[in-house]
PDB file of C-alpha atoms in Angstrom:
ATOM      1  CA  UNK A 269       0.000   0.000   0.000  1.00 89.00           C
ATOM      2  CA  UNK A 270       1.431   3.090  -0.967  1.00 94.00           C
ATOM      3  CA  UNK A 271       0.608   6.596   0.789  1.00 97.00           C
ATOM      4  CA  UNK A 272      -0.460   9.468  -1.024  1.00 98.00           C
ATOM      5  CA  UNK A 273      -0.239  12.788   1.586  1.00 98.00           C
ATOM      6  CA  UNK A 274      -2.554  15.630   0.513  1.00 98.00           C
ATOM      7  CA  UNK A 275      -1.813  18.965   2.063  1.00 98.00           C
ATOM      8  CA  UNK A 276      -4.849  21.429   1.080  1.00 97.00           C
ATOM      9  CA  UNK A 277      -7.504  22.708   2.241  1.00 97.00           C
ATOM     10  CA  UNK A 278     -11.386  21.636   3.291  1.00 97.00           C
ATOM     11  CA  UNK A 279     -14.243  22.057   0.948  1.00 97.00           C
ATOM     12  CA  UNK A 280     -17.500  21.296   2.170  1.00 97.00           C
ATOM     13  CA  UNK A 281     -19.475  20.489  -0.424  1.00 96.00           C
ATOM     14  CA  UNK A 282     -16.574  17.572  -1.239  1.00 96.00           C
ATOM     15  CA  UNK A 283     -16.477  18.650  -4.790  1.00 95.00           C
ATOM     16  CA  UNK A 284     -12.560  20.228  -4.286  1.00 95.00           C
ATOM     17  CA  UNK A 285      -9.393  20.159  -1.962  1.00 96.00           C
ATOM     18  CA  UNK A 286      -8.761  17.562   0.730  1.00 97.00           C
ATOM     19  CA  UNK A 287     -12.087  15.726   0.307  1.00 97.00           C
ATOM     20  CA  UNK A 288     -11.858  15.506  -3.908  1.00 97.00           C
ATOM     21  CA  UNK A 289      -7.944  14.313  -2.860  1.00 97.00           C
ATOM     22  CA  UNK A 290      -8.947  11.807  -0.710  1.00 97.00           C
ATOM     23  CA  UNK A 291     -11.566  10.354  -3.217  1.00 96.00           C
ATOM     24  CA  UNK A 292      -9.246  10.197  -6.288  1.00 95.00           C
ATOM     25  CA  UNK A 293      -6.139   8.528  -4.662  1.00 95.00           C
ATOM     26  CA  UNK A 294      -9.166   5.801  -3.544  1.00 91.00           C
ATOM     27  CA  UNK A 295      -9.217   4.966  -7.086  1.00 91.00           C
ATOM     28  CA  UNK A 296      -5.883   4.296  -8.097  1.00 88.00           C
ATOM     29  CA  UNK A 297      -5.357   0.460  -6.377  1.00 80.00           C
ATOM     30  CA  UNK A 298      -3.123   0.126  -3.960  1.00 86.00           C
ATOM     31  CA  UNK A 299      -2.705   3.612  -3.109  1.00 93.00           C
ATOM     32  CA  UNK A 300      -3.854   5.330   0.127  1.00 96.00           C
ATOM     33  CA  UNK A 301      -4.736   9.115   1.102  1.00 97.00           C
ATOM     34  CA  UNK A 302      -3.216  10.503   4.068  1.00 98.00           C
ATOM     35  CA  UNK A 303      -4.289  13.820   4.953  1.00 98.00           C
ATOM     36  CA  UNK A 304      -3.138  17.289   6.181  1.00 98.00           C
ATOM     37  CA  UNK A 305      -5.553  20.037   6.472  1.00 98.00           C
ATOM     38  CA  UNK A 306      -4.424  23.671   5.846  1.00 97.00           C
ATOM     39  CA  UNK A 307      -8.133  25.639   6.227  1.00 96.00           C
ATOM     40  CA  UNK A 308     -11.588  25.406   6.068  1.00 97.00           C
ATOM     41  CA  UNK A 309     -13.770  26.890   3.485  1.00 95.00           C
ATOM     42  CA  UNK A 310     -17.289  27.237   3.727  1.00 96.00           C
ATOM     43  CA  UNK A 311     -18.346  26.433  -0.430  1.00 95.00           C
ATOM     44  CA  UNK A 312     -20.920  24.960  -2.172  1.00 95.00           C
ATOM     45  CA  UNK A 313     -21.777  24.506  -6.232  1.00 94.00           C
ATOM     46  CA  UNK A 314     -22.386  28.291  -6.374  1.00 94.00           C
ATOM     47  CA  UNK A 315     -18.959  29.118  -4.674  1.00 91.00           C
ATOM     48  CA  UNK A 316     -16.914  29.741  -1.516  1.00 91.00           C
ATOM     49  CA  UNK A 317     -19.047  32.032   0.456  1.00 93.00           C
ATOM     50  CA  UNK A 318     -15.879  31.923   3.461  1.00 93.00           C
ATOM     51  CA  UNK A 319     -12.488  30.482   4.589  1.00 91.00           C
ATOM     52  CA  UNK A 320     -10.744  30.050   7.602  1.00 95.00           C
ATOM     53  CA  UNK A 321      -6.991  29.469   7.504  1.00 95.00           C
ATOM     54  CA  UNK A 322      -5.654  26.421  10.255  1.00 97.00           C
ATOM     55  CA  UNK A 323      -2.895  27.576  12.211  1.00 98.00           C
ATOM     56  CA  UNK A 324       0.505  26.813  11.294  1.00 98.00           C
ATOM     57  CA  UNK A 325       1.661  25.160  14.560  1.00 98.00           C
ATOM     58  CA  UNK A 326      -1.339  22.609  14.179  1.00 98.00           C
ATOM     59  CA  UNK A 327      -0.500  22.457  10.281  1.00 98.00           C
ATOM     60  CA  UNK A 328       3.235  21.421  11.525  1.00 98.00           C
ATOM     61  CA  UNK A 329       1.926  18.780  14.008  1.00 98.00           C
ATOM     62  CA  UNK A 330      -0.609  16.958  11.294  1.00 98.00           C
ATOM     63  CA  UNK A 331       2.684  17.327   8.767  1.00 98.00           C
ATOM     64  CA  UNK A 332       4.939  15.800  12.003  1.00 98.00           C
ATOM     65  CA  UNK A 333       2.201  12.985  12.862  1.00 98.00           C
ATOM     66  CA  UNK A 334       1.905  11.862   9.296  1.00 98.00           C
ATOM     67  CA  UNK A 335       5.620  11.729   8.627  1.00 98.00           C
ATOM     68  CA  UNK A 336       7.059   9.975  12.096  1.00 97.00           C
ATOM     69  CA  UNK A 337       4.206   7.123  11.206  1.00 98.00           C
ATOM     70  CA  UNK A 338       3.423   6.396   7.686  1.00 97.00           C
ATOM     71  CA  UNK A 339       5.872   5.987   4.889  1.00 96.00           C
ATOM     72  CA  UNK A 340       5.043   8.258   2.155  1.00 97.00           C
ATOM     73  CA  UNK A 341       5.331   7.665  -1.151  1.00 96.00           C
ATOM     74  CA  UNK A 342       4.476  10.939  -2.686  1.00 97.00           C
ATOM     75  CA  UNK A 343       2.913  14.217  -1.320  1.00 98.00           C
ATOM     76  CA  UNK A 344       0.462  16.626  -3.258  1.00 98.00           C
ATOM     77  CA  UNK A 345      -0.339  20.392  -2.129  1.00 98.00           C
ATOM     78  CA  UNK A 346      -3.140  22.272  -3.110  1.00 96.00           C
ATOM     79  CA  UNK A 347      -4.474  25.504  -1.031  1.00 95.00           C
ATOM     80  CA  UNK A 348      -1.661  27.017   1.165  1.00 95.00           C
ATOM     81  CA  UNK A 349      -3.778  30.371   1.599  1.00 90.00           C
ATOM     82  CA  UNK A 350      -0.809  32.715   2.563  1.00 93.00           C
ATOM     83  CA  UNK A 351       3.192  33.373   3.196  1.00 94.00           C
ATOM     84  CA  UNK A 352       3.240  31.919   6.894  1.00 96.00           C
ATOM     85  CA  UNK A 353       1.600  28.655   5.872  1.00 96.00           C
ATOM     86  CA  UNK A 354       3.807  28.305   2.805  1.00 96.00           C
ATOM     87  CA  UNK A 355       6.720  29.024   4.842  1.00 97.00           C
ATOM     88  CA  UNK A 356       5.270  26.356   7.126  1.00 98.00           C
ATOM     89  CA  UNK A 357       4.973  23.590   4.696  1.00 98.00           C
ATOM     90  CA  UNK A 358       8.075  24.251   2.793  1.00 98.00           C
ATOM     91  CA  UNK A 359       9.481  24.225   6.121  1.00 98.00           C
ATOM     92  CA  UNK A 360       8.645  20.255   6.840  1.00 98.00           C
ATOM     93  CA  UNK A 361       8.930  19.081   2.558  1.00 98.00           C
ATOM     94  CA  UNK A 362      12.479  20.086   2.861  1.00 97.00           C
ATOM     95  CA  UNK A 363      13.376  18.388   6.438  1.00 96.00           C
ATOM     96  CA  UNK A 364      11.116  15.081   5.535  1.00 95.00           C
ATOM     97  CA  UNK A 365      12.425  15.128   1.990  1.00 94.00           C
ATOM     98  CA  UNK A 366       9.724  13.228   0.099  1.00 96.00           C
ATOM     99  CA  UNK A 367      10.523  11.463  -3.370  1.00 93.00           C
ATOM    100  CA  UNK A 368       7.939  12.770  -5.140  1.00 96.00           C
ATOM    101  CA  UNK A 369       5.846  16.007  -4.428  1.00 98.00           C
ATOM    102  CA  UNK A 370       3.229  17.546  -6.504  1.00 98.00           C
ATOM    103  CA  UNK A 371       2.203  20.988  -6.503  1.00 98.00           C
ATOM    104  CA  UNK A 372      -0.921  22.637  -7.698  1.00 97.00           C
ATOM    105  CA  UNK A 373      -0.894  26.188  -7.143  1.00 95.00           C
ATOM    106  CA  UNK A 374      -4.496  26.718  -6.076  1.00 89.00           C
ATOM    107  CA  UNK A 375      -5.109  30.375  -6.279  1.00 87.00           C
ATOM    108  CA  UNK A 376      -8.456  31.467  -6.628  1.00 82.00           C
ATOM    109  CA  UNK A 377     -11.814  29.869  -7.037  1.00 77.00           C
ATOM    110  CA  UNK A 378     -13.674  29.211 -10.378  1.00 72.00           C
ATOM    111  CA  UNK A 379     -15.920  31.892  -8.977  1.00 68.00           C
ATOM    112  CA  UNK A 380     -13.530  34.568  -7.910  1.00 73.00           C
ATOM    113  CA  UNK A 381     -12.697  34.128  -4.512  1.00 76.00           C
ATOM    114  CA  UNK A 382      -9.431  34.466  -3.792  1.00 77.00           C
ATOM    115  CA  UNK A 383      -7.072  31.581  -2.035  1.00 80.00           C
ATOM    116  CA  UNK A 384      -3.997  32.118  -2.143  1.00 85.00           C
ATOM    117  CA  UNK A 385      -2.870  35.968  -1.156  1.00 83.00           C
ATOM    118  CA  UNK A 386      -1.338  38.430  -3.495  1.00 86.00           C
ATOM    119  CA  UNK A 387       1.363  39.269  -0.803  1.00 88.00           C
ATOM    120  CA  UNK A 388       2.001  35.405  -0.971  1.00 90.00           C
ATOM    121  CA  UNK A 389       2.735  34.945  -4.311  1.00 93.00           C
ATOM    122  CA  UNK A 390       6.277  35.803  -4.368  1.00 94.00           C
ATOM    123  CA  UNK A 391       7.025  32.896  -1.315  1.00 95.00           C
ATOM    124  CA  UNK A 392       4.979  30.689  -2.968  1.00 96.00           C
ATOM    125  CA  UNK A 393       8.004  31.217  -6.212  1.00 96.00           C
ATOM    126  CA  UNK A 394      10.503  30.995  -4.259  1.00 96.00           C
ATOM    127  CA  UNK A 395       9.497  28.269  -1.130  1.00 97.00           C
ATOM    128  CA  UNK A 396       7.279  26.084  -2.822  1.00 97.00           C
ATOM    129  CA  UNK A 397       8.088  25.765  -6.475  1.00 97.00           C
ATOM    130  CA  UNK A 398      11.931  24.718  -6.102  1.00 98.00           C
ATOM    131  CA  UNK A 399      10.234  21.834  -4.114  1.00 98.00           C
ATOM    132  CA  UNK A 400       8.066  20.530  -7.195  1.00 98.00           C
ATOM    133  CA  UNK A 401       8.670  17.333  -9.224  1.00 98.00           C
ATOM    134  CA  UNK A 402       5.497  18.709 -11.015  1.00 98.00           C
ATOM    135  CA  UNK A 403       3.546  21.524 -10.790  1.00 98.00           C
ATOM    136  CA  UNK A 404       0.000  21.693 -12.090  1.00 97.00           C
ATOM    137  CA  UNK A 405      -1.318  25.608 -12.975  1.00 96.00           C
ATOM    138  CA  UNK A 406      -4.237  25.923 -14.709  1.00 92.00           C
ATOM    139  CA  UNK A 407      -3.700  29.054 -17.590  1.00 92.00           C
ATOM    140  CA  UNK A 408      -4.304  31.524 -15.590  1.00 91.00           C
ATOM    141  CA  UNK A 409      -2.271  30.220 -12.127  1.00 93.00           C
ATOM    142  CA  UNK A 410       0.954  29.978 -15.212  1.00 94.00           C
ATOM    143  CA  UNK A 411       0.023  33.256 -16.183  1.00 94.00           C
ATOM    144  CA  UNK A 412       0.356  35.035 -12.316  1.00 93.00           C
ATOM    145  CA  UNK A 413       3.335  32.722 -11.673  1.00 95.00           C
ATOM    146  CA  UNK A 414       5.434  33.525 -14.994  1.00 95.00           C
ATOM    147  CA  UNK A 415       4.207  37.076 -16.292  1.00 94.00           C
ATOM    148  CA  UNK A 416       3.453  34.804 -19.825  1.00 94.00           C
ATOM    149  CA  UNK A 417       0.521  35.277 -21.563  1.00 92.00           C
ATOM    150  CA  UNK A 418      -1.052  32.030 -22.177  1.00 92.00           C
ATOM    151  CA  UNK A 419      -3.734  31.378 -24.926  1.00 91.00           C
ATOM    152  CA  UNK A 420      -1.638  29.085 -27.143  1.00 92.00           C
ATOM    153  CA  UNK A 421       0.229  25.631 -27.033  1.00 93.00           C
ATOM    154  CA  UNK A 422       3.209  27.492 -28.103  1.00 94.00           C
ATOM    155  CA  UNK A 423       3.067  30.099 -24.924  1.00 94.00           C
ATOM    156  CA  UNK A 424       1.657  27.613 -22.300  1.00 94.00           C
ATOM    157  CA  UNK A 425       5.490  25.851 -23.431  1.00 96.00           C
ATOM    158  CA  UNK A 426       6.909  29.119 -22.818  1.00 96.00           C
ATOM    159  CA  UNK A 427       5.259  29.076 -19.580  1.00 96.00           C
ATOM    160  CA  UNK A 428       5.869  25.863 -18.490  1.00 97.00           C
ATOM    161  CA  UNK A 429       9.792  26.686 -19.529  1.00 98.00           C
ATOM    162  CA  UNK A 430       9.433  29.570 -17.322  1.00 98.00           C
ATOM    163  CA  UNK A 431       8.280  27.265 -14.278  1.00 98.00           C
ATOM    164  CA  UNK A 432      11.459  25.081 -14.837  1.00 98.00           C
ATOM    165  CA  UNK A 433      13.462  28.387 -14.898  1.00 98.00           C
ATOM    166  CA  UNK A 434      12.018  29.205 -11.179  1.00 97.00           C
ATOM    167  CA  UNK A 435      12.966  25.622  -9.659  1.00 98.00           C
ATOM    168  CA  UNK A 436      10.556  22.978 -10.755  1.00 98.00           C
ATOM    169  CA  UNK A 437      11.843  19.880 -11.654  1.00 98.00           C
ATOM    170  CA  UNK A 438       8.744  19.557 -14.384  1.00 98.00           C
ATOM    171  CA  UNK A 439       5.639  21.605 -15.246  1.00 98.00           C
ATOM    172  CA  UNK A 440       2.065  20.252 -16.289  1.00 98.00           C
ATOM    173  CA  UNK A 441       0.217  23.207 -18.141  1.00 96.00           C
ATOM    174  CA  UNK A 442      -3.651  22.602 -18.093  1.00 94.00           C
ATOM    175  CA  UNK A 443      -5.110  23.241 -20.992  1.00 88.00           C
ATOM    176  CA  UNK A 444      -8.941  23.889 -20.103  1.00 80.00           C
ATOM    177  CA  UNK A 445      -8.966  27.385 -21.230  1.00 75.00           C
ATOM    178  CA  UNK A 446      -6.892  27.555 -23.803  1.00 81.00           C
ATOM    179  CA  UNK A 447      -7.987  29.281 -26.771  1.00 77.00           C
ATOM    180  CA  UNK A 448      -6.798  27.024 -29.066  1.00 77.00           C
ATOM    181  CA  UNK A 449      -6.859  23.079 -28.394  1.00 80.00           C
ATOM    182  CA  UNK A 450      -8.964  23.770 -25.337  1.00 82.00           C
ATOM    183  CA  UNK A 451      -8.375  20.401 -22.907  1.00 84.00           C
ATOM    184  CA  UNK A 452      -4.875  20.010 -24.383  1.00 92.00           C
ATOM    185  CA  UNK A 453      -2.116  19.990 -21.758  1.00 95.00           C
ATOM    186  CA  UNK A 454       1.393  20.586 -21.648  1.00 96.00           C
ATOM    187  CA  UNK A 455       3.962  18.606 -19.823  1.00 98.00           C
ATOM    188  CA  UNK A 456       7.649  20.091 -19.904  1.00 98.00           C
ATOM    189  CA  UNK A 457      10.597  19.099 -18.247  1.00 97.00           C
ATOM    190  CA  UNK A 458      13.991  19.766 -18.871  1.00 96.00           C
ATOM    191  CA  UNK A 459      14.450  17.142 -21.863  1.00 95.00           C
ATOM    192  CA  UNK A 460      11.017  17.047 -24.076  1.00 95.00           C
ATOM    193  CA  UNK A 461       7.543  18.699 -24.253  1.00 97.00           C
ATOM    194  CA  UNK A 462       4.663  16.433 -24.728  1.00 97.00           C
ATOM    195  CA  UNK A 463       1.025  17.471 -25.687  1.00 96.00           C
ATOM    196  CA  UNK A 464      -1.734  15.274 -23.393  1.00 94.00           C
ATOM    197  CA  UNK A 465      -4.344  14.997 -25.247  1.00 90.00           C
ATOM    198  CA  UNK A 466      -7.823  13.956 -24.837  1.00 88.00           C
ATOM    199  CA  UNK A 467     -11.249  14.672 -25.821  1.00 86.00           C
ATOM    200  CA  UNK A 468     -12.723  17.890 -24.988  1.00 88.00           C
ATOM    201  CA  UNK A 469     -16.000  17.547 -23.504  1.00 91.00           C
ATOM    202  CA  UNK A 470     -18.110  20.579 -23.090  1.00 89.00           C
ATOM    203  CA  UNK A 471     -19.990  20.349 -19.629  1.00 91.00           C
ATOM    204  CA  UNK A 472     -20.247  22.898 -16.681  1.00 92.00           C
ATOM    205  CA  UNK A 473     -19.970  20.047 -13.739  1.00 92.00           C
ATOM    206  CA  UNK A 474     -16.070  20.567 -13.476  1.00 92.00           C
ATOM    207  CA  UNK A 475     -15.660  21.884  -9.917  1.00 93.00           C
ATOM    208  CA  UNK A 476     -12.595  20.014  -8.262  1.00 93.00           C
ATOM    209  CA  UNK A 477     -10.587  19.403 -11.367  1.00 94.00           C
ATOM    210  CA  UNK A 478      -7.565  20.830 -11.014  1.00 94.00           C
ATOM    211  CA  UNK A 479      -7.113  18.878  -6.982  1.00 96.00           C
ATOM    212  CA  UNK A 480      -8.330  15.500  -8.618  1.00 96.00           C
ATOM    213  CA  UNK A 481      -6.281  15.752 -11.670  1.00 97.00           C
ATOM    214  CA  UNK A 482      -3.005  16.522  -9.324  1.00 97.00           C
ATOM    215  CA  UNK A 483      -4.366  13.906  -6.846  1.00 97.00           C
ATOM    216  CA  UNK A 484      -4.340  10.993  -9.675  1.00 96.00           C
ATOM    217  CA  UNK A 485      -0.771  12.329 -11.066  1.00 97.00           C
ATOM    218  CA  UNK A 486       0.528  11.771  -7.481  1.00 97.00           C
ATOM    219  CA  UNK A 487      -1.310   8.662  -7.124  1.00 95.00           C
ATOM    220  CA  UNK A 488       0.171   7.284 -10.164  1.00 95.00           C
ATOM    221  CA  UNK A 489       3.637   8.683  -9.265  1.00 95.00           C
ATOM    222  CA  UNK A 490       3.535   6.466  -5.983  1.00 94.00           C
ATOM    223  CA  UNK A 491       2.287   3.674  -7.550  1.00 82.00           C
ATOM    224  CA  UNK A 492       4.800   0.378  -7.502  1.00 70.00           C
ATOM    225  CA  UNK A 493       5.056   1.061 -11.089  1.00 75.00           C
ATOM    226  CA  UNK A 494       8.508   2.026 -12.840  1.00 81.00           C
ATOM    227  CA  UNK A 495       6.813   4.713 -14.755  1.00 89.00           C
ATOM    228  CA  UNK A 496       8.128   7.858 -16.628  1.00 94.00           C
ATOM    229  CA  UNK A 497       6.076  10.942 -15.314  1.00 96.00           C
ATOM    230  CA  UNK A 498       4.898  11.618 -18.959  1.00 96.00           C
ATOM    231  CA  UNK A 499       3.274   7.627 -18.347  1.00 95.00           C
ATOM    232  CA  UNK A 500       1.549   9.176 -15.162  1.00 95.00           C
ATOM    233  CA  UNK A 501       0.217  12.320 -16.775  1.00 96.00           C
ATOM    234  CA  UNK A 502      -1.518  10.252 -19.656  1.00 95.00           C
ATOM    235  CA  UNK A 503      -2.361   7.582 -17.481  1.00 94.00           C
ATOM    236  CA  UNK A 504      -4.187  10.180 -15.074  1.00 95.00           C
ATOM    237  CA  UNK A 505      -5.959  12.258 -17.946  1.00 95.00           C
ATOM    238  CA  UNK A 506      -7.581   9.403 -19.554  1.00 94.00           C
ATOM    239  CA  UNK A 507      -8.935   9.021 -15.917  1.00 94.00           C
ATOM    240  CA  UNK A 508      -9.767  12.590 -15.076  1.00 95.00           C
ATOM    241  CA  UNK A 509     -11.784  12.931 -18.738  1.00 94.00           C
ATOM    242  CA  UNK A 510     -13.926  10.135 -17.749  1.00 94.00           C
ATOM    243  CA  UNK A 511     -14.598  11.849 -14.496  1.00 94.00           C
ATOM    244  CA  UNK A 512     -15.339  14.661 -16.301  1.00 94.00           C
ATOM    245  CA  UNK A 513     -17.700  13.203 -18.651  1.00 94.00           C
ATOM    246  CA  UNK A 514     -19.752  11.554 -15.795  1.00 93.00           C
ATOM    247  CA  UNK A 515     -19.947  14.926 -14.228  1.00 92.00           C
ATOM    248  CA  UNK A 516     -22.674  15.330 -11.598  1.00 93.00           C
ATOM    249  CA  UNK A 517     -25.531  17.023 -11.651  1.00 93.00           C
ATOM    250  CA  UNK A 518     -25.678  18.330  -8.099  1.00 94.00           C
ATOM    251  CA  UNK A 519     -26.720  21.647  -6.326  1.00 94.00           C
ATOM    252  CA  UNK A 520     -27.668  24.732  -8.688  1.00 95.00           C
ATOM    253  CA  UNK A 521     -24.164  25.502  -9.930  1.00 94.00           C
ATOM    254  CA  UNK A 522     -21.022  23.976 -10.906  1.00 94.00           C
ATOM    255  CA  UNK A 523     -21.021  20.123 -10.157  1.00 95.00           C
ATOM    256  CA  UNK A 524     -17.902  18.315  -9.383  1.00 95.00           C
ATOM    257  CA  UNK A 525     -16.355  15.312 -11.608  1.00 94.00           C
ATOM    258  CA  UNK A 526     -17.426  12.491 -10.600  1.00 93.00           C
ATOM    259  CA  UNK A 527     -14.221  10.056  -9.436  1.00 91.00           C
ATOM    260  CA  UNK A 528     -16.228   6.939  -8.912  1.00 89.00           C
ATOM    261  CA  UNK A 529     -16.968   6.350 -12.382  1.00 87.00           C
ATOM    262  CA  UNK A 530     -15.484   2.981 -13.133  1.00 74.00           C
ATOM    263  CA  UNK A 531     -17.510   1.647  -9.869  1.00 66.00           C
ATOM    264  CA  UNK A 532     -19.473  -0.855 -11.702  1.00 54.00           C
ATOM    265  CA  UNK A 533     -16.341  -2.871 -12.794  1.00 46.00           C
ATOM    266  CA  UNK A 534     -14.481  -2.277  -9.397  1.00 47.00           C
ATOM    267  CA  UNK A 535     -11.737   0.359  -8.723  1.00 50.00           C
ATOM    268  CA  UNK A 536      -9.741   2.252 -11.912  1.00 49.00           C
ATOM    269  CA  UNK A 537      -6.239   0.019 -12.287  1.00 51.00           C
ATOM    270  CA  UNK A 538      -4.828  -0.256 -15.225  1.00 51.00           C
TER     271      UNK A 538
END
């Protein structure tokens, strides 16, 4: 069994952050969630309508308690909220050291509110990014972290080159609102860029995407599989578009992906 620690923050409606983490690792066989819980937010389909950051010395302990027990196998971060916490969590990946660690830069909301701070962006560069075997920005995340404009393939490469530039070991450009070849992502590290591609499906039921896309890359990346991290990234979009396509319907806004879709034949594996 390998272990998967998530380090993000609370959603209540379960559509995002620790509780979309925790279901998407569940998946991938053989791979269990651990969790770390940064803040609380008070959000439903329609939005986050509050938030409440943990503090950092019980952020620390969950970090310290996971760690001295359980043997992880790769760690994924989602929302971080400000400078202190970052500092905080950067803190404890650099003691403990983990093999693999994605990042995905959560920022702001599909609806506008904001989670991470402006003030913080500039620790999040240069704590959190050095730390990343992958990070995972959406468009416009690249966009804040880089300065690059991105609407094409060609810049979202330019952006993830920029990522490497700052300290990540690789970057995974998401692709969802890309002008052109909407859905298409880019993966760069230093060696090759590689296009993930997979069918676009138009649908509003996409809250949690970004945290369950990251959580099935890390998945994979633990998995007791001698895979290259462009095998992962495929591996985990084919997954993700399903979850996408069986979307649900819940609430009066945006629905979240739907992780349990291969239920009927048992858990995802292969």
């Amino acid at each position: 069994m390998r272990v998967v620690l998530s380090i993000a923050g609370s959603d209540s409606s379960a559509g995002a952050g620790i509780q979309a983490d925790l279901k998407a690792t569940s998946q991938f066989y053989g791979c269990y969630c651990a969790t770390v819980i940064t803040a609380v937010t008070a959000q439903n389909t329609l939005g986050v309508q509050d938030a409440y950051q943990l503090p950092t010395p019980i952020v620390r302990a969950q970090i310290e308690s996971v760690f001295s027990d359980l043997n992880v196998a790769a760690v994924k971060t989602g929302m971080l909220g400000d400078a202190e916490m970052i500092t905080t969590v950067a803190d404890e990946l650099e003691q403990r050291r983990p093999k693999k660690i994605v990042i995905d830069p959560v920022m702001i909301s599909k609806t506008g509110f904001p989670l991470l701070a402006d003030e913080a962006v500039e620790t999040f560069k240069s704590r959190m990014i050095p730390l990343a075997t992958l990070i995972t920005p959406n468009t416009h995340e690249a966009e804040r972290l880089t300065g690059v404009s991105v609407v094409t393939i060609e810049e979202a490469t330019r952006a993830g080159q920029a990522l490497l530039e700052l300290g990540a070991s690789a970057a995974l450009v998401k692709g969802g609102h890309l002008e052109e070849s909407p859905g298409t992502d880019v993966l760069v590290t230093p060696k090759e860029t590689h296009l993930i591609e997979r069918e676009w499906i138009e649908t509003k039921h996409t809250h949690g995407t970004g945290c369950t896309y990251a959580s099935a890359i890390a998945a994979r990346m633990a998995y007791p599989r001698d895979w290259s991290l462009f095998q992962c990234v495929e591996s985990a979009k084919y997954w993700l578009t399903e979850a996408i396509r069986y979307g649900l319907d819940l609430g009066h806004g945006v629905g979240p992906t739907q992780p349990f879709w291969g239920q009927e034949w048992g858990p995802w594996n292969d």
